[in-house]
């Protein structure tokens, strides 16, 4: 038993196992092959449909049947991955060249998913049979065993076009990902022909044919000048915009109609776009929007934004480009499997790999065809020769005891045992030297072949065979001849399936949105104890002042163009633009401040809230759990950043109180253990916001500051402390950094 135990480092086993797993995902699942542009699941699905005979000119078959057969024979990775791949190959809004003809609900551009596979049906598209699966019977690609070695599957499909460019691809592997945009079939074919005619052609010259990506959803690529570098390196970012048209309504309003969307907006992102546009109106980013409707249908995209009469349309379009996904980025990473390994390739490299593959496939095809024609030639010549001596052949057949004796005579000239009518016949029979295949063909020949017209047809067929042999040998011997064959096939596919470009390629200036300055006015900020914030107008506040004060933890006047500042127990200052806070009615719920600031209610709590304008007018008093105090000029908190440190804290310390210093004279510190210390606020030094402050009270080992109170000398302020009334201004006036007086209860 011991001799079968292999001792090794655990880390080495894990490293090897992970690398094996990663390579399996990369090669066998996530990345396409540069030769046919297909991932394994796509290739297996198409091949299975081909094997099942689900052709374009035959009835549709249930998707569940296709998925089950593919999973059982070739792809044992779950039915959802196979069905998802099948669905995508039917969607003309995702693929520039759909490979499967779907019947039923296969989803739509707005993100609705396909029906269950038991409801939908599918069959191959015509182009898939003609350009992807043709010639599989001619030994043009290698076949490999399937997962359980009970079937054979092609390692790659004999695709006749650069499908990796035409349909693009996306996939996430382990440690790498691919994202290749689709291109126009006509342009890619023209570029391929140009490369075949001049292999030294540059990427820049190829781009005279391939202008750029051609997305099924159309749109506008606005960074044309960046495309050359992207196609040379295989990596980069393409900026795409939706296509927008302007319509005027009878009522004088302006309709902004989006007729084409960025490719990245396919699916749920259309709904997200509509929500983003609505949010622009809700948050008062713009007041130009009257209404927004999605009128998209099978005929195409139509999203209508109704605008006010005086809207600056160009400025509003720029707002959409800046604040929504109407302008988006497509990250290009042209990663594919080449020669068994992942490789990032540029435009020329992908076309070269496709052309090299075409020459390999075409060579194997015509070698196979040549072998069959040579075999036909041999048999035809034998039959023609036999027809010329048919009387002798019949004499041999009638004089032989069995087939083997007759065959031996035809092939080797053996006449022993055969009865001939004359010696001359025997001598002539001994001179017959047919090949094995010719002899078999003669022995199987039917008598009607001796009819004159049949013999003439045989001679004509032989002439055709000789012409084919000459043609095939020329194709195999001369690269130019083979190149012409490939070009002819490319032209035929282009003529049959080529379409006009959908996506416009141009250079456009960066969208610049000039925000209209809002008319400055006073409003009331409100925040309840749950952290929901909103603003209302002054008139509403004046009519409902008591309700506002009783129902909200914070309520104060501010400018609609200003900021609101939140001080937290962790010593942070979070600023919020008032314009980002919903403005509405008194009973509106508002929005959580977490959603409109960097404040995180799960990690910190709000200590004090004020408007930036008020902070600039006053000084601020800070008090912490360790009884550290300081006064800070409120102007120090007039900052541009959304979050800054409002004060410095020792480890474990946190802010207990922040208050604007207005008319207060005294500060009263109350510790957890019941000590009260009253002293003048004037004893607290003014510090910078980055300072830690000075000690305000001596605390016991387990004690800390619990509450802070502020009074004026003329006030009679009292509090309830553990059931006892404490008159704050009657407490003994002490000095800062003393222990204070303990209240007995």
XYZ file of C-alpha atoms in Angstrom:
745
model
C 0.000 0.000 0.000
C 2.831 2.421 0.915
C 4.337 2.203 -2.553
C 1.102 3.684 -4.016
C 1.128 6.757 -1.747
C 2.713 9.754 -3.429
C 4.045 12.363 -1.003
C 3.994 15.915 -2.336
C 3.543 19.528 -1.225
C -0.111 20.491 -0.779
C 0.586 23.865 -2.390
C 1.984 22.151 -5.485
C -1.092 19.947 -5.824
C -3.398 22.958 -5.468
C -1.369 24.986 -7.967
C -1.409 22.217 -10.568
C -5.117 21.515 -10.016
C -6.033 25.178 -10.362
C -3.966 25.607 -13.525
C -5.594 22.494 -15.027
C -9.044 23.833 -14.125
C -8.244 27.294 -15.484
C -6.969 25.936 -18.796
C -10.027 23.709 -19.098
C -12.319 26.719 -18.688
C -10.226 28.838 -21.064
C -9.840 26.299 -23.858
C -12.943 24.130 -23.535
C -15.639 26.584 -22.512
C -15.180 30.352 -22.354
C -13.098 31.485 -25.329
C -13.815 31.160 -29.069
C -11.461 29.567 -31.583
C -10.033 32.106 -34.010
C -10.582 29.707 -36.925
C -14.373 29.363 -36.716
C -15.135 32.107 -34.175
C -17.183 29.700 -32.044
C -17.045 28.595 -28.435
C -17.258 24.825 -27.833
C -20.920 24.982 -26.737
C -21.880 26.871 -29.919
C -19.898 24.511 -32.140
C -21.413 21.431 -30.528
C -24.962 22.774 -30.751
C -24.630 23.550 -34.469
C -22.998 20.191 -35.207
C -25.689 18.321 -33.285
C -28.421 20.084 -35.280
C -26.545 19.160 -38.466
C -26.344 15.531 -37.358
C -30.043 15.487 -36.435
C -30.871 16.800 -39.902
C -32.552 19.986 -38.620
C -31.761 21.885 -41.818
C -33.098 25.244 -43.007
C -35.432 23.570 -45.531
C -36.872 21.068 -43.060
C -39.406 21.480 -40.235
C -38.452 23.109 -36.937
C -37.656 20.825 -34.007
C -38.187 21.429 -30.295
C -35.295 23.253 -28.648
C -35.488 20.791 -25.746
C -34.703 17.950 -28.158
C -31.655 19.791 -29.500
C -30.437 20.722 -26.017
C -30.894 17.201 -24.656
C -29.144 15.574 -27.598
C -26.243 18.035 -27.449
C -25.835 17.538 -23.707
C -26.014 13.758 -23.953
C -23.550 13.474 -26.818
C -21.140 16.373 -26.723
C -21.537 19.001 -23.968
C -22.126 17.566 -20.460
C -22.214 20.946 -18.696
C -25.908 21.492 -18.025
C -28.843 22.340 -20.227
C -28.969 26.061 -19.371
C -25.572 26.823 -20.930
C -26.579 25.024 -24.144
C -30.002 26.663 -24.378
C -28.567 30.104 -23.590
C -26.042 29.661 -26.413
C -28.799 28.497 -28.782
C -30.966 31.500 -27.881
C -28.155 34.001 -28.486
C -27.419 32.439 -31.894
C -31.030 33.201 -32.931
C -31.093 36.853 -31.791
C -30.505 39.287 -34.638
C -30.072 42.157 -32.159
C -27.047 40.441 -30.606
C -25.540 38.716 -33.634
C -24.805 40.449 -36.905
C -25.297 37.061 -38.570
C -27.759 34.788 -36.705
C -26.818 31.131 -37.121
C -30.056 29.512 -35.942
C -33.603 30.171 -37.138
C -35.788 30.322 -34.029
C -39.536 29.786 -33.957
C -41.319 31.068 -30.862
C -40.366 33.494 -28.118
C -36.594 33.887 -28.111
C -36.554 37.112 -26.072
C -36.271 40.683 -27.245
C -33.940 43.662 -27.243
C -35.556 45.084 -24.094
C -34.308 42.219 -21.932
C -37.299 39.874 -21.836
C -35.935 36.334 -21.689
C -36.710 33.487 -24.061
C -39.531 31.047 -23.324
C -38.628 27.687 -21.808
C -36.976 25.317 -24.265
C -39.986 22.992 -24.187
C -41.993 25.725 -25.939
C -39.561 27.024 -28.562
C -38.409 25.410 -31.796
C -35.364 25.899 -33.980
C -33.534 24.884 -37.129
C -30.317 25.893 -38.858
C -30.124 29.058 -40.926
C -29.279 28.605 -44.593
C -25.953 30.415 -44.255
C -24.981 28.138 -41.369
C -25.287 25.103 -43.615
C -23.558 26.749 -46.558
C -20.728 28.579 -44.785
C -20.270 26.729 -41.460
C -21.148 23.046 -41.920
C -20.599 22.359 -45.627
C -17.869 19.861 -46.590
C -17.820 18.139 -43.180
C -18.116 14.860 -45.135
C -14.919 15.616 -47.082
C -12.444 15.150 -44.209
C -11.658 18.883 -44.094
C -11.293 19.082 -40.292
C -10.126 16.702 -37.592
C -12.656 14.842 -35.487
C -12.049 14.003 -31.836
C -13.744 11.680 -29.334
C -16.522 13.181 -27.230
C -16.409 13.223 -23.428
C -17.228 9.502 -23.034
C -15.573 8.386 -26.304
C -18.813 7.017 -27.736
C -19.145 9.678 -30.452
C -16.924 11.794 -32.656
C -17.164 15.579 -32.867
C -15.296 18.125 -35.020
C -12.515 19.992 -33.243
C -13.447 23.029 -35.352
C -16.103 23.740 -37.979
C -14.980 24.423 -41.572
C -16.262 28.008 -41.535
C -15.637 29.860 -44.813
C -15.735 33.418 -43.397
C -13.955 35.208 -40.514
C -16.852 34.577 -38.134
C -14.905 35.834 -35.108
C -15.046 39.337 -36.594
C -18.506 39.134 -38.144
C -20.394 37.893 -35.073
C -17.933 38.948 -32.387
C -17.783 37.151 -29.076
C -17.867 37.695 -25.333
C -16.791 35.401 -22.548
C -15.225 35.326 -19.096
C -12.606 32.682 -18.359
C -10.279 32.324 -15.363
C -8.011 35.347 -15.183
C -8.962 36.576 -18.651
C -11.944 37.663 -20.709
C -12.810 38.317 -24.340
C -15.031 41.028 -25.786
C -15.017 41.288 -29.582
C -17.494 43.596 -31.358
C -19.462 42.376 -34.413
C -18.540 43.656 -37.879
C -20.167 43.995 -41.281
C -19.993 40.798 -43.360
C -19.413 42.632 -46.652
C -16.580 44.722 -45.212
C -14.877 41.739 -43.569
C -15.069 39.689 -46.793
C -13.580 42.590 -48.773
C -10.767 42.950 -46.224
C -10.095 39.201 -46.379
C -9.830 39.344 -50.175
C -7.490 42.330 -49.916
C -5.245 40.413 -47.511
C -5.178 37.371 -49.807
C -4.095 39.566 -52.707
C -1.396 41.283 -50.616
C -0.230 39.597 -47.443
C 1.955 42.620 -46.605
C -1.095 44.856 -46.322
C -1.121 47.016 -43.170
C -3.885 47.349 -40.605
C -4.423 50.933 -41.747
C -4.950 49.725 -45.326
C -7.307 46.967 -44.139
C -9.378 49.651 -42.452
C -10.211 51.066 -45.871
C -12.479 48.005 -46.035
C -13.370 47.411 -42.364
C -14.452 50.893 -41.264
C -15.055 49.798 -37.695
C -17.535 47.717 -35.688
C -21.020 47.262 -37.114
C -23.388 46.676 -34.224
C -26.790 45.041 -34.907
C -28.381 47.871 -32.915
C -26.807 50.553 -35.105
C -25.738 53.629 -33.185
C -22.768 55.925 -33.767
C -19.094 55.216 -32.974
C -17.725 58.644 -32.041
C -13.977 57.975 -31.605
C -12.981 57.006 -35.138
C -9.365 58.142 -34.618
C -8.879 55.560 -31.844
C -9.901 52.607 -34.013
C -6.534 52.140 -35.739
C -4.740 51.537 -32.447
C -7.551 49.248 -31.271
C -7.327 47.132 -34.421
C -3.525 47.007 -34.276
C -3.344 45.931 -30.618
C -6.658 44.101 -30.252
C -7.487 46.172 -27.169
C -9.080 49.536 -26.454
C -12.323 51.366 -25.819
C -14.957 52.201 -28.406
C -17.335 55.050 -27.563
C -20.819 54.522 -28.955
C -23.883 56.733 -28.881
C -27.512 56.148 -29.643
C -29.032 57.843 -32.677
C -31.354 60.707 -31.816
C -33.876 62.520 -34.027
C -35.813 65.701 -33.284
C -39.549 65.963 -33.997
C -41.871 68.903 -33.372
C -45.412 68.242 -32.172
C -48.551 70.179 -33.013
C -48.643 71.675 -29.532
C -45.229 73.228 -30.031
C -43.396 70.776 -27.803
C -40.189 69.125 -28.999
C -39.901 65.340 -29.139
C -36.435 63.812 -28.835
C -36.768 60.363 -30.455
C -34.100 57.705 -29.870
C -34.230 55.347 -32.873
C -30.991 53.429 -32.288
C -29.310 52.517 -29.012
C -25.720 51.656 -28.069
C -25.001 47.919 -28.308
C -24.231 47.889 -24.575
C -27.781 49.031 -23.780
C -29.349 45.766 -25.003
C -31.603 44.121 -22.415
C -32.326 45.466 -18.946
C -30.186 48.520 -19.620
C -33.029 49.993 -21.696
C -35.168 49.999 -18.555
C -32.223 51.447 -16.620
C -31.919 54.209 -19.233
C -35.606 55.116 -18.850
C -35.195 55.236 -15.064
C -32.066 57.398 -15.383
C -33.899 59.873 -17.614
C -36.807 60.009 -15.147
C -34.309 60.540 -12.317
C -32.892 63.582 -14.117
C -36.307 65.195 -13.813
C -36.953 64.002 -10.261
C -33.619 65.300 -8.952
C -34.050 68.617 -10.778
C -30.964 68.047 -12.953
C -33.193 69.315 -15.722
C -36.650 70.804 -15.876
C -36.982 70.369 -19.639
C -38.627 66.915 -19.564
C -42.406 66.838 -19.947
C -42.859 63.084 -20.498
C -40.971 59.951 -21.535
C -42.457 56.906 -23.300
C -41.025 53.709 -24.719
C -42.790 53.066 -28.033
C -40.382 50.331 -29.194
C -41.831 47.395 -31.112
C -40.803 44.648 -33.527
C -40.239 47.367 -36.123
C -37.428 48.849 -34.026
C -36.439 51.100 -31.155
C -38.464 54.265 -30.524
C -37.994 55.989 -27.171
C -39.729 59.393 -27.090
C -38.736 62.152 -24.662
C -41.152 65.084 -24.792
C -39.436 68.394 -23.995
C -40.577 71.925 -23.219
C -40.897 74.438 -26.039
C -37.875 76.507 -25.040
C -35.494 73.564 -24.510
C -31.927 73.839 -25.805
C -32.029 70.491 -27.646
C -28.267 70.131 -28.203
C -27.536 70.870 -24.571
C -30.182 68.382 -23.483
C -28.712 65.699 -25.775
C -25.327 66.308 -24.189
C -26.955 65.869 -20.770
C -28.225 62.440 -21.870
C -24.773 61.508 -23.187
C -23.118 62.566 -19.912
C -25.628 61.273 -17.365
C -27.121 58.154 -18.999
C -25.997 55.197 -21.097
C -27.058 56.862 -24.325
C -23.303 57.256 -24.709
C -21.399 54.231 -23.490
C -18.076 52.480 -23.820
C -17.473 49.079 -25.404
C -14.252 47.616 -24.039
C -12.525 45.705 -26.827
C -10.356 42.706 -25.938
C -9.851 40.512 -29.017
C -8.781 37.384 -27.167
C -9.257 33.990 -28.822
C -7.754 30.520 -28.975
C -5.010 30.329 -31.614
C -2.847 27.222 -32.004
C -4.261 25.826 -28.763
C -3.485 28.827 -26.581
C -5.232 32.118 -25.735
C -3.882 35.075 -27.683
C -4.872 38.731 -28.084
C -4.920 39.532 -31.785
C -5.367 42.594 -33.945
C -7.500 42.852 -37.086
C -4.789 41.606 -39.456
C -3.883 38.669 -37.205
C -7.503 37.492 -37.059
C -7.887 37.735 -40.840
C -4.549 35.943 -41.363
C -5.603 33.106 -39.044
C -8.912 32.785 -40.911
C -7.215 32.775 -44.339
C -4.610 30.215 -43.225
C -7.445 28.029 -41.994
C -9.274 28.427 -45.310
C -6.210 27.269 -47.223
C -5.852 24.294 -44.874
C -9.522 23.326 -45.237
C -9.516 23.857 -49.007
C -6.334 21.782 -49.404
C -7.873 18.875 -47.501
C -11.126 19.223 -49.432
C -9.533 19.112 -52.865
C -7.148 16.318 -51.914
C -10.196 14.304 -50.911
C -12.033 15.245 -54.119
C -8.952 14.418 -56.217
C -8.681 10.973 -54.638
C -12.334 10.272 -55.446
C -11.944 11.506 -59.037
C -8.828 9.400 -59.554
C -10.760 6.388 -58.262
C -13.622 7.181 -60.646
C -11.125 7.624 -63.490
C -9.646 4.200 -62.833
C -13.048 2.519 -62.830
C -14.279 4.449 -65.872
C -11.191 3.529 -67.885
C -11.674 -0.106 -66.906
C -15.319 -0.067 -68.015
C -14.483 1.633 -71.331
C -11.742 -0.882 -71.972
C -14.123 -3.718 -71.063
C -16.753 -2.435 -73.498
C -14.183 -2.605 -76.288
C -13.578 -6.309 -75.602
C -17.033 -7.122 -74.279
C -17.291 -10.366 -76.242
C -14.093 -11.661 -74.643
C -15.311 -10.557 -71.179
C -18.592 -12.449 -71.671
C -16.650 -15.529 -72.836
C -14.496 -15.383 -69.676
C -17.547 -15.017 -67.447
C -19.392 -17.920 -69.130
C -16.315 -20.162 -68.999
C -15.449 -19.524 -65.323
C -16.634 -21.741 -62.491
C -16.933 -18.845 -59.962
C -16.359 -15.136 -59.432
C -12.852 -15.565 -58.099
C -11.745 -17.476 -61.222
C -13.128 -14.757 -63.484
C -11.564 -12.016 -61.353
C -8.144 -13.759 -61.389
C -8.290 -13.837 -65.169
C -9.227 -10.163 -65.443
C -6.562 -8.989 -62.957
C -3.676 -11.428 -63.381
C -4.383 -13.041 -66.780
C -4.849 -16.540 -65.278
C -6.782 -18.683 -67.748
C -6.457 -22.110 -66.066
C -9.819 -23.836 -65.682
C -11.683 -21.375 -67.895
C -13.367 -22.789 -70.995
C -12.722 -20.667 -74.069
C -14.291 -21.094 -77.512
C -10.987 -20.546 -79.305
C -7.269 -20.477 -78.557
C -7.139 -16.860 -79.717
C -9.621 -15.956 -76.966
C -7.451 -17.680 -74.352
C -4.341 -15.832 -75.546
C -6.166 -12.492 -75.483
C -7.594 -13.238 -72.012
C -4.098 -13.896 -70.686
C -3.132 -10.369 -71.751
C -5.928 -8.621 -69.798
C -4.468 -6.635 -66.912
C -7.308 -4.835 -65.147
C -6.801 -3.383 -61.655
C -8.605 -4.803 -58.631
C -11.149 -1.979 -58.592
C -11.681 -2.199 -62.370
C -12.273 -5.950 -62.157
C -14.855 -5.524 -59.403
C -16.607 -2.830 -61.435
C -16.672 -5.076 -64.529
C -18.057 -8.026 -62.572
C -20.796 -5.794 -61.126
C -21.597 -4.091 -64.461
C -25.174 -4.458 -65.665
C -25.988 -5.436 -69.241
C -27.804 -2.163 -70.039
C -24.411 -0.440 -69.841
C -23.637 -2.046 -73.210
C -26.271 0.088 -74.940
C -24.683 2.630 -77.282
C -26.053 5.703 -75.491
C -24.911 4.387 -72.124
C -21.419 3.854 -73.485
C -21.402 7.373 -74.866
C -22.515 8.730 -71.477
C -19.698 6.767 -69.826
C -17.167 8.351 -72.193
C -18.585 11.838 -71.509
C -18.465 11.161 -67.765
C -14.834 10.123 -68.129
C -14.057 13.366 -69.910
C -15.696 15.307 -67.048
C -13.682 13.313 -64.540
C -10.445 14.107 -66.382
C -11.387 17.806 -66.427
C -12.050 17.682 -62.665
C -8.726 15.949 -62.048
C -6.882 18.573 -64.055
C -8.726 21.347 -62.153
C -8.147 19.824 -58.719
C -4.472 19.207 -59.419
C -4.099 22.817 -60.558
C -5.810 24.080 -57.377
C -3.562 21.945 -55.184
C -0.398 22.793 -57.114
C -0.855 26.562 -57.421
C -1.666 28.823 -54.452
C -3.139 31.445 -56.785
C -5.674 28.934 -58.096
C -6.674 27.910 -54.571
C -6.906 31.555 -53.522
C -9.284 32.210 -56.408
C -11.501 29.316 -55.290
C -11.651 30.776 -51.767
C -12.341 34.275 -53.119
C -15.162 32.936 -55.312
C -16.769 31.314 -52.262
C -16.384 34.534 -50.250
C -17.984 36.548 -53.057
C -20.902 34.117 -53.259
C -21.527 34.411 -49.511
C -21.189 38.212 -49.639
C -23.630 38.498 -52.547
C -26.175 36.237 -50.830
C -25.977 37.510 -47.255
C -24.203 40.885 -47.282
C -26.063 43.832 -45.741
C -25.553 47.556 -45.533
C -23.638 48.930 -42.565
C -25.856 49.847 -39.603
C -23.381 51.680 -37.357
C -22.102 55.120 -38.310
C -18.370 55.762 -37.787
C -17.273 59.318 -37.077
C -15.320 61.634 -34.820
C -17.448 63.670 -32.457
C -16.584 66.235 -29.853
C -16.950 65.192 -26.245
C -20.409 65.923 -24.914
C -20.360 69.083 -22.800
C -23.441 69.830 -20.755
C -23.863 73.419 -19.587
C -25.977 73.257 -16.476
C -28.548 76.022 -16.157
C -28.016 77.975 -12.987
C -31.018 77.572 -10.765
C -32.613 80.719 -9.395
C -31.383 81.014 -5.818
C -34.085 80.757 -3.203
C -34.589 79.853 0.455
C -36.015 76.416 1.204
C -36.363 74.191 4.265
C -34.249 71.055 4.711
C -35.855 68.252 6.743
C -34.470 64.925 7.935
C -36.426 62.513 10.105
C -35.040 60.118 12.709
C -34.808 57.341 10.109
C -32.408 59.346 7.963
C -34.839 60.266 5.159
C -34.172 63.737 3.780
C -36.208 66.116 1.605
C -36.778 69.837 1.052
C -39.913 71.976 0.877
C -40.633 75.600 0.005
C -40.814 78.329 2.653
C -44.582 78.850 2.270
C -45.322 75.219 3.068
C -43.016 75.408 6.089
C -44.680 78.559 7.464
C -48.126 76.941 7.224
C -46.979 73.683 8.887
C -44.146 74.815 11.170
C -45.250 72.832 14.234
C -45.701 69.627 12.228
C -42.285 69.989 10.559
C -40.508 70.532 13.878
C -42.304 67.686 15.685
C -41.877 65.090 12.945
C -38.257 65.747 11.986
C -35.008 65.435 13.865
C -33.440 68.240 11.829
C -35.235 71.113 10.091
C -33.560 74.352 9.048
C -33.456 76.978 6.343
C -30.888 76.729 3.539
C -30.274 77.876 -0.050
C -31.304 75.621 -2.937
C -27.874 76.265 -4.458
C -25.971 75.454 -1.292
C -24.852 72.372 0.626
C -25.918 70.480 3.726
C -23.184 69.217 6.083
C -23.443 66.024 8.151
C -21.061 65.504 11.094
C -20.783 61.886 12.288
C -19.586 60.142 15.431
C -16.558 58.833 13.508
C -15.268 62.378 12.992
C -16.285 62.582 9.331
C -17.938 65.473 7.504
C -20.201 64.478 4.587
C -21.497 67.224 2.289
C -24.625 66.961 0.123
C -25.683 69.344 -2.611
C -29.146 70.664 -1.796
C -29.988 70.168 -5.478
C -29.445 66.407 -4.992
C -32.105 66.274 -2.267
C -35.688 65.658 -3.496
C -37.814 68.812 -3.478
C -41.510 68.214 -3.037
C -44.505 68.131 -0.790
C -44.637 68.009 3.005
C -45.815 64.393 3.124
C -43.288 63.044 0.600
C -41.117 60.317 2.091
C -37.805 61.707 0.875
C -34.641 59.741 0.172
C -32.183 58.030 2.566
C -29.110 60.208 3.015
C -27.008 57.084 2.405
C -28.182 57.231 -1.229
C -27.121 60.816 -1.892
C -23.874 61.018 0.101
C -20.915 58.940 1.250
C -22.529 58.478 4.642
C -22.875 54.835 5.690
C -25.525 54.298 8.352
C -24.219 50.803 9.094
C -20.837 52.155 10.256
C -21.519 55.652 11.638
C -24.275 57.833 13.028
C -25.169 61.483 12.474
C -24.276 63.838 15.350
C -25.110 67.220 13.840
C -26.555 68.596 10.588
C -26.312 72.191 9.346
C -26.220 74.201 6.154
C -22.840 75.239 4.752
C -23.978 78.874 4.922
C -24.580 78.667 8.692
C -21.230 76.988 9.294
C -19.427 79.887 7.634
C -21.064 82.279 10.160
C -20.184 80.459 13.394
C -17.516 78.565 15.259
C -18.057 74.881 16.076
C -17.522 73.066 19.406
C -16.419 69.398 19.259
C -16.591 67.008 22.231
C -15.518 63.347 22.139
C -16.070 60.247 24.252
C -12.603 60.682 25.832
C -13.612 64.258 26.788
C -11.400 65.923 24.158
C -12.675 69.429 23.328
C -11.898 72.091 20.744
C -13.432 75.061 18.972
C -13.067 75.235 15.165
C -13.862 78.086 12.795
C -16.872 76.940 10.752
C -15.278 78.294 7.560
C -12.828 75.370 7.662
C -15.700 73.074 6.686
C -16.428 74.912 3.440
C -14.857 72.131 1.323
C -15.296 70.896 -2.234
C -14.904 67.196 -1.422
C -17.941 65.122 -0.538
C -16.212 63.661 2.551
C -13.389 65.019 4.742
C -12.155 64.428 8.286
C -13.914 66.962 10.534
C -11.631 66.238 13.490
C -8.778 64.004 14.540
C -9.636 61.148 16.925
C -7.518 58.932 19.135
C -7.850 55.171 18.736
C -11.238 54.054 20.068
C -12.489 57.599 20.525
C -15.581 59.008 18.810
C -17.455 62.293 18.633
C -20.251 62.786 21.188
C -21.323 66.325 20.359
C -20.926 68.961 17.636
C -22.678 72.300 18.094
C -22.501 75.717 16.453
C -21.329 78.320 18.966
C -23.902 81.118 18.960
C -24.935 82.662 22.344
C -23.860 79.829 24.668
C -21.703 80.797 27.629
C -21.128 77.579 29.575
C -20.506 73.956 28.694
C -21.577 71.115 31.027
C -19.923 67.711 30.565
C -21.666 64.631 31.963
C -19.781 61.351 32.318
C -21.203 57.859 32.338
C -20.370 57.481 36.045
C -22.467 60.552 36.998
C -19.833 63.317 37.177
C -20.909 66.792 36.001
C -18.427 69.540 35.165
C -19.502 73.127 34.300
C -17.005 75.677 33.033
C -16.944 78.629 30.593
C -16.773 77.893 26.876
C -14.119 80.602 26.694
C -11.704 78.116 28.368
C -11.779 75.908 25.266
C -9.027 76.899 22.813
C -9.679 77.350 19.091
C -7.929 74.707 16.977
C -7.734 73.606 13.360
C -10.051 70.832 12.197
C -7.074 68.462 11.931
C -6.197 68.888 15.639
C -7.182 66.408 18.341
C -8.144 69.148 20.883
C -7.580 69.513 24.629
C -8.854 67.484 27.564
C -12.023 68.931 29.020
C -12.590 66.561 31.973
C -10.602 64.048 33.997
C -12.269 60.677 33.628
C -11.952 57.521 35.673
C -10.374 54.363 34.198
C -13.706 52.967 32.956
C -15.523 56.278 32.617
C -16.248 58.251 29.426
C -18.155 61.333 28.342
C -21.850 60.582 27.820
C -23.681 63.899 27.313
C -22.799 67.536 26.647
C -25.064 70.508 27.533
C -24.706 74.204 26.680
C -26.296 77.121 28.575
C -26.363 80.881 28.735
C -25.730 82.619 32.058
C -29.272 83.953 32.153
C -30.925 80.575 31.498
C -32.651 78.416 34.089
C -31.971 75.109 32.336
C -32.750 71.825 34.058
C -32.505 68.170 33.007
C -33.737 64.870 34.389
C -30.834 62.631 35.390
C -31.752 59.177 36.647
C -35.008 60.437 38.118
C -33.470 63.522 39.710
C -33.829 67.108 38.433
C -30.480 68.830 37.888
C -30.336 72.634 37.532
C -27.404 73.026 35.126
C -26.561 76.672 35.863
C -26.622 75.970 39.614
C -23.834 73.410 39.320
C -20.561 74.566 40.827
C -18.524 76.459 38.214
C -15.287 74.518 37.801
C -12.294 74.687 35.535
C -11.481 72.741 32.403
C -9.595 69.464 32.937
C -10.969 68.878 36.444
C -13.034 65.944 37.681
C -16.329 67.768 38.354
C -19.115 67.030 40.833
C -20.750 63.634 41.245
C -24.529 63.690 41.359
C -25.877 61.302 43.978
C -29.112 59.492 43.098
